[in-house]
Amino acid sequence: MSATPGRRNVDHLIVGAGFAGLAAAIKLDEAGERDFVVIEKDSDVGGTWHINTYPGAECDVPSQLYSYSFALNPAWSKVYSPQQEIWEYTRRVAEESGTLDRFVFDTAVLDARWDDDLQRWVVRTEGPAGVQEYAARTVVAGAGGLSEPRLPEIEGIDGFQGEIFHSARWNHDVDLAGKRIAVIGTGASAVQLVPELQQVAGHVDVYQRTPNWIIPRNEREFSSIEKAVFAKVPGAQRALRSFVYATLEARVPAFARFPVLMKAVEAQGRKNIAKGISDPALRAKVTPDYRAGCKRILISNKWYPALDADNVDLVTDPIAAVTADAIVTADGVERPIDVLVVATGFYVTEPPIARHITGRDGRTLADLWDESGMAAYKGTTFHGFPNLFQIVGPNTALGHSSMIFIIESQVRYVVEAAKAMRREGLAAVEPTQAAQDAWTAEIRRKMRPTVWQTGGCASWYLDKFGNNTTLWPGQTFTFRQHLSTFDLDRYDVEVSHEREAVNA
Ligand code: N01
């Protein structure tokens, strides 16, 4: 193909240097697919674990499972790893992989457009050196489902004169000691950061729209003997990892087929409330009225005691407006604040990256998804978008186990696809509409009896049509089985135009 001045040809363009993009880079490299770039808008690897630096940020999946299978870490300090430790782990894995020379940091993807003549994606990026254009055989999107902060639309919020920031964009320059702080949201992030704020703030108002089921966190540090055993006997660590994996998978039937079993979790949650909170009125406010599991089950030993503290108020009246220095609730009460922390989650079912990816017929992924919701073949590939692979795509997220297992399953599929394309001399592969529709129909069928669909709550798992387009509705090993080989027979394929001409 003729080169356009300034445009760089690459085989693979990977978007994002979090767990997904990093695994894709490492595994493509190992498979001999070395001509790739990784475009990362942040200044380093680690994705969510580099960006989310709010106080108390920790993983709620056990550390033994929250790591790559190909890079076990015997040095995890605790059962649930803190953010900094996870980020340092990703950095170390990246350095040791020898792939960092192909990472481009502080650079955003402006748009990606499939070019039928080139049989490549034309991708424009913008970074410190300006705008760069790439022509890539494949795009591997690993931008993450929880990366774009969702800011609440509340009257007057733009006119707030104090400090305001999202949990995922923590402003460490703000001194919180003695301040009056409001936190909007009571999800996984808020549950971790509020207990930390409670310790330093003068007063904290926590604005709750819906309570979550929160069970105790079985927290402890690994002893030096355990760490030495993990380092010297990798089999021991693998055995523990397998045990954690099996324990988490054993919960799937309760989520997916028999939500009534979740009553056991609710009993644990009620006990946790009773242990942490003495005031019956406050206990009532934090007790959910829907089936556990419908929203993500949270784990914390610190949340309820923090809410029970003298310097914390839980506010359940809806927020009516934000003024220059206060929050006003629907009952007319005005609560003055210095700092507003917005812990309101992320754009999950309308990911902004979808607006920047334009397929074969000139439509963006967002255009399609706006009409009928997110859908993909095997959570990874898209009819109408040849050679596009999304890691953590539609219906691949988990409510019960480690996303790294899913990421590795998808990365294997991408590598198998790259090998198949090279072996068969293919320029483009794209799942057939029939294959994608059948996959989506099967997901919807499996989703129907799950707690996420029947549990009686609103959650970010569901899109505007009421469909759960985010979670995988089963055990993770079945997902891995589905993606263990690249099933070319479910794809429309094209050889290169040059080869077509020779064969004609
Ligand atoms: O976000 P969320 P998050 N006015 O969407 C409320 C992962 N994670 O950042 O429930 C008032 O869960 C909203 O209320 P409601 C994990 O997968 C993992 O906390 O919609 N309130 C809710 O309380 C998690 O699930 C870790 O009624 C508003 C909160 O804001 C995901 O990230 C740690 C509002 C949003 O909760 C997201 O968690 C942290 C409004 N306008 C996060 N809009 C680990 O440990 C929203 N809310 C691995």
mmCIF file of C-alpha atoms in Angstrom, residues 13-171:
data_model
loop_
_atom_site.group_PDB
_atom_site.id
_atom_site.type_symbol
_atom_site.label_atom_id
_atom_site.label_comp_id
_atom_site.label_asym_id
_atom_site.label_seq_id
_atom_site.Cartn_x
_atom_site.Cartn_y
_atom_site.Cartn_z
ATOM 1 C CA LEU A 13 -2.755 -0.387 17.450
ATOM 2 C CA ILE A 14 -3.663 -1.013 21.078
ATOM 3 C CA VAL A 15 -5.690 1.611 22.920
ATOM 4 C CA GLY A 16 -4.984 1.867 26.654
ATOM 5 C CA ALA A 17 -2.118 0.651 28.848
ATOM 6 C CA GLY A 18 -4.136 -0.771 31.725
ATOM 7 C CA PHE A 19 -4.350 -4.482 32.520
ATOM 8 C CA ALA A 20 -6.044 -5.115 29.141
ATOM 9 C CA GLY A 21 -3.711 -3.169 26.834
ATOM 10 C CA LEU A 22 -0.628 -4.353 28.671
ATOM 11 C CA ALA A 23 -1.657 -8.022 28.404
ATOM 12 C CA ALA A 24 -2.427 -7.547 24.686
ATOM 13 C CA ALA A 25 1.017 -6.012 24.110
ATOM 14 C CA ILE A 26 2.832 -8.760 26.013
ATOM 15 C CA LYS A 27 0.966 -11.658 24.409
ATOM 16 C CA LEU A 28 1.120 -10.259 20.849
ATOM 17 C CA ASP A 29 4.851 -9.726 21.352
ATOM 18 C CA GLU A 30 5.303 -13.301 22.582
ATOM 19 C CA ALA A 31 3.434 -14.555 19.503
ATOM 20 C CA GLY A 32 5.884 -12.735 17.226
ATOM 21 C CA GLU A 33 3.418 -9.933 16.404
ATOM 22 C CA ARG A 34 5.907 -7.249 17.349
ATOM 23 C CA ASP A 35 4.792 -4.379 15.126
ATOM 24 C CA PHE A 36 2.389 -2.573 17.444
ATOM 25 C CA VAL A 37 1.917 0.663 19.336
ATOM 26 C CA VAL A 38 0.078 1.166 22.598
ATOM 27 C CA ILE A 39 -1.615 4.555 22.822
ATOM 28 C CA GLU A 40 -2.246 5.683 26.396
ATOM 29 C CA LYS A 41 -3.840 9.000 27.380
ATOM 30 C CA ASP A 42 -2.355 8.858 30.865
ATOM 31 C CA SER A 43 1.348 9.356 31.664
ATOM 32 C CA ASP A 44 2.086 5.738 32.620
ATOM 33 C CA VAL A 45 0.818 2.155 32.542
ATOM 34 C CA GLY A 46 -1.776 0.832 34.991
ATOM 35 C CA GLY A 47 -5.059 2.279 33.716
ATOM 36 C CA THR A 48 -7.613 2.517 36.467
ATOM 37 C CA TRP A 49 -4.955 1.629 39.031
ATOM 38 C CA HIS A 50 -2.857 4.591 37.981
ATOM 39 C CA ILE A 51 -5.738 7.057 37.829
ATOM 40 C CA ASN A 52 -7.787 6.098 40.893
ATOM 41 C CA THR A 53 -5.680 7.445 43.731
ATOM 42 C CA TYR A 54 -8.463 8.380 46.136
ATOM 43 C CA PRO A 55 -7.739 7.686 49.824
ATOM 44 C CA GLY A 56 -8.469 4.081 50.744
ATOM 45 C CA ALA A 57 -8.459 2.781 47.133
ATOM 46 C CA GLU A 58 -8.007 -0.984 47.257
ATOM 47 C CA CYS A 59 -9.067 -3.932 45.164
ATOM 48 C CA ASP A 60 -12.116 -5.875 46.291
ATOM 49 C CA VAL A 61 -10.970 -9.066 44.549
ATOM 50 C CA PRO A 62 -8.365 -11.103 46.475
ATOM 51 C CA SER A 63 -4.840 -10.230 45.387
ATOM 52 C CA GLN A 64 -3.896 -13.849 44.602
ATOM 53 C CA LEU A 65 -6.423 -13.771 41.773
ATOM 54 C CA TYR A 66 -6.055 -10.104 40.880
ATOM 55 C CA SER A 67 -2.850 -10.554 38.911
ATOM 56 C CA TYR A 68 -1.840 -12.043 35.570
ATOM 57 C CA SER A 69 -1.593 -15.829 35.458
ATOM 58 C CA PHE A 70 1.735 -15.371 33.676
ATOM 59 C CA ALA A 71 3.157 -12.974 36.293
ATOM 60 C CA LEU A 72 2.280 -14.117 39.782
ATOM 61 C CA ASN A 73 3.365 -11.746 42.528
ATOM 62 C CA PRO A 74 4.602 -13.481 45.692
ATOM 63 C CA ALA A 75 5.051 -10.107 47.411
ATOM 64 C CA TRP A 76 1.422 -8.989 47.757
ATOM 65 C CA SER A 77 1.249 -7.414 51.203
ATOM 66 C CA LYS A 78 -2.399 -8.168 51.976
ATOM 67 C CA VAL A 79 -5.359 -10.346 51.019
ATOM 68 C CA TYR A 80 -6.811 -7.297 49.189
ATOM 69 C CA SER A 81 -4.116 -5.207 47.544
ATOM 70 C CA PRO A 82 -3.976 -1.423 47.845
ATOM 71 C CA GLN A 83 -4.029 0.708 44.692
ATOM 72 C CA GLN A 84 -0.363 1.779 44.806
ATOM 73 C CA GLU A 85 0.811 -1.828 45.079
ATOM 74 C CA ILE A 86 -1.299 -2.919 42.107
ATOM 75 C CA TRP A 87 -0.039 -0.010 40.048
ATOM 76 C CA GLU A 88 3.593 -0.824 40.946
ATOM 77 C CA TYR A 89 2.911 -4.439 39.915
ATOM 78 C CA THR A 90 1.662 -3.374 36.453
ATOM 79 C CA ARG A 91 4.680 -1.104 36.060
ATOM 80 C CA ARG A 92 7.080 -3.937 36.962
ATOM 81 C CA VAL A 93 5.359 -6.399 34.623
ATOM 82 C CA ALA A 94 5.529 -3.821 31.815
ATOM 83 C CA GLU A 95 9.239 -3.177 32.404
ATOM 84 C CA GLU A 96 10.099 -6.869 32.549
ATOM 85 C CA SER A 97 8.129 -7.611 29.367
ATOM 86 C CA GLY A 98 10.451 -5.542 27.175
ATOM 87 C CA THR A 99 7.502 -3.996 25.324
ATOM 88 C CA LEU A 100 7.568 -0.472 26.802
ATOM 89 C CA ASP A 101 9.497 0.874 23.803
ATOM 90 C CA ARG A 102 6.224 0.678 21.862
ATOM 91 C CA PHE A 103 4.078 2.565 24.390
ATOM 92 C CA VAL A 104 3.106 6.165 23.593
ATOM 93 C CA PHE A 105 1.974 8.027 26.726
ATOM 94 C CA ASP A 106 0.068 11.271 27.287
ATOM 95 C CA THR A 107 -1.625 10.668 23.975
ATOM 96 C CA ALA A 108 -5.323 10.390 23.237
ATOM 97 C CA VAL A 109 -7.040 8.627 20.363
ATOM 98 C CA LEU A 110 -9.010 11.291 18.493
ATOM 99 C CA ASP A 111 -10.758 8.912 16.109
ATOM 100 C CA ALA A 112 -10.444 5.578 14.333
ATOM 101 C CA ARG A 113 -12.014 5.041 10.923
ATOM 102 C CA TRP A 114 -12.069 1.833 8.879
ATOM 103 C CA ASP A 115 -10.754 2.459 5.371
ATOM 104 C CA ASP A 116 -12.060 -0.130 2.904
ATOM 105 C CA ASP A 117 -9.470 0.701 0.260
ATOM 106 C CA LEU A 118 -6.542 0.388 2.623
ATOM 107 C CA GLN A 119 -8.156 -2.490 4.542
ATOM 108 C CA ARG A 120 -6.821 -0.795 7.643
ATOM 109 C CA TRP A 121 -7.937 1.406 10.471
ATOM 110 C CA VAL A 122 -6.841 5.002 10.080
ATOM 111 C CA VAL A 123 -6.344 6.246 13.615
ATOM 112 C CA ARG A 124 -5.547 9.817 14.615
ATOM 113 C CA THR A 125 -3.928 10.447 17.966
ATOM 114 C CA GLU A 126 -2.962 13.633 19.749
ATOM 115 C CA GLY A 127 -0.093 13.960 22.181
ATOM 116 C CA PRO A 128 2.795 16.236 23.132
ATOM 117 C CA ALA A 129 4.217 15.986 19.587
ATOM 118 C CA GLY A 130 0.890 16.970 18.000
ATOM 119 C CA VAL A 131 -1.465 14.926 15.853
ATOM 120 C CA GLN A 132 -0.182 11.605 14.479
ATOM 121 C CA GLU A 133 -1.933 9.347 12.012
ATOM 122 C CA TYR A 134 -1.568 5.569 12.009
ATOM 123 C CA ALA A 135 -2.776 2.994 9.505
ATOM 124 C CA ALA A 136 -3.265 -0.164 11.551
ATOM 125 C CA ARG A 137 -4.277 -3.644 10.433
ATOM 126 C CA THR A 138 -6.083 -4.206 13.704
ATOM 127 C CA VAL A 139 -7.257 -2.027 16.559
ATOM 128 C CA VAL A 140 -7.309 -3.619 19.997
ATOM 129 C CA ALA A 141 -9.398 -1.371 22.236
ATOM 130 C CA GLY A 142 -8.527 -1.807 25.893
ATOM 131 C CA ALA A 143 -9.777 1.512 27.171
ATOM 132 C CA GLY A 144 -11.662 0.011 30.102
ATOM 133 C CA GLY A 145 -15.316 0.132 31.026
ATOM 134 C CA LEU A 146 -14.798 2.258 34.132
ATOM 135 C CA SER A 147 -12.602 5.042 32.837
ATOM 136 C CA GLU A 148 -14.819 8.028 31.966
ATOM 137 C CA PRO A 149 -16.149 9.702 35.131
ATOM 138 C CA ARG A 150 -19.890 10.309 35.172
ATOM 139 C CA LEU A 151 -20.634 13.696 36.670
ATOM 140 C CA PRO A 152 -24.108 14.192 38.108
ATOM 141 C CA GLU A 153 -26.402 16.690 36.427
ATOM 142 C CA ILE A 154 -27.468 18.733 39.426
ATOM 143 C CA GLU A 155 -28.813 22.259 39.225
ATOM 144 C CA GLY A 156 -26.151 24.820 40.113
ATOM 145 C CA ILE A 157 -23.248 22.345 40.378
ATOM 146 C CA ASP A 158 -21.176 24.307 37.856
ATOM 147 C CA GLY A 159 -21.410 27.387 40.075
ATOM 148 C CA PHE A 160 -19.966 25.681 43.167
ATOM 149 C CA GLN A 161 -17.107 27.883 44.397
ATOM 150 C CA GLY A 162 -15.345 25.371 46.662
ATOM 151 C CA GLU A 163 -13.137 22.463 45.635
ATOM 152 C CA ILE A 164 -14.929 19.828 43.580
ATOM 153 C CA PHE A 165 -13.530 16.629 42.075
ATOM 154 C CA HIS A 166 -14.569 13.121 41.008
ATOM 155 C CA SER A 167 -13.365 10.113 43.015
ATOM 156 C CA ALA A 168 -11.390 8.950 39.955
ATOM 157 C CA ARG A 169 -9.664 12.344 39.573
ATOM 158 C CA TRP A 170 -8.623 12.953 43.172
ATOM 159 C CA ASN A 171 -7.111 16.366 43.830
#
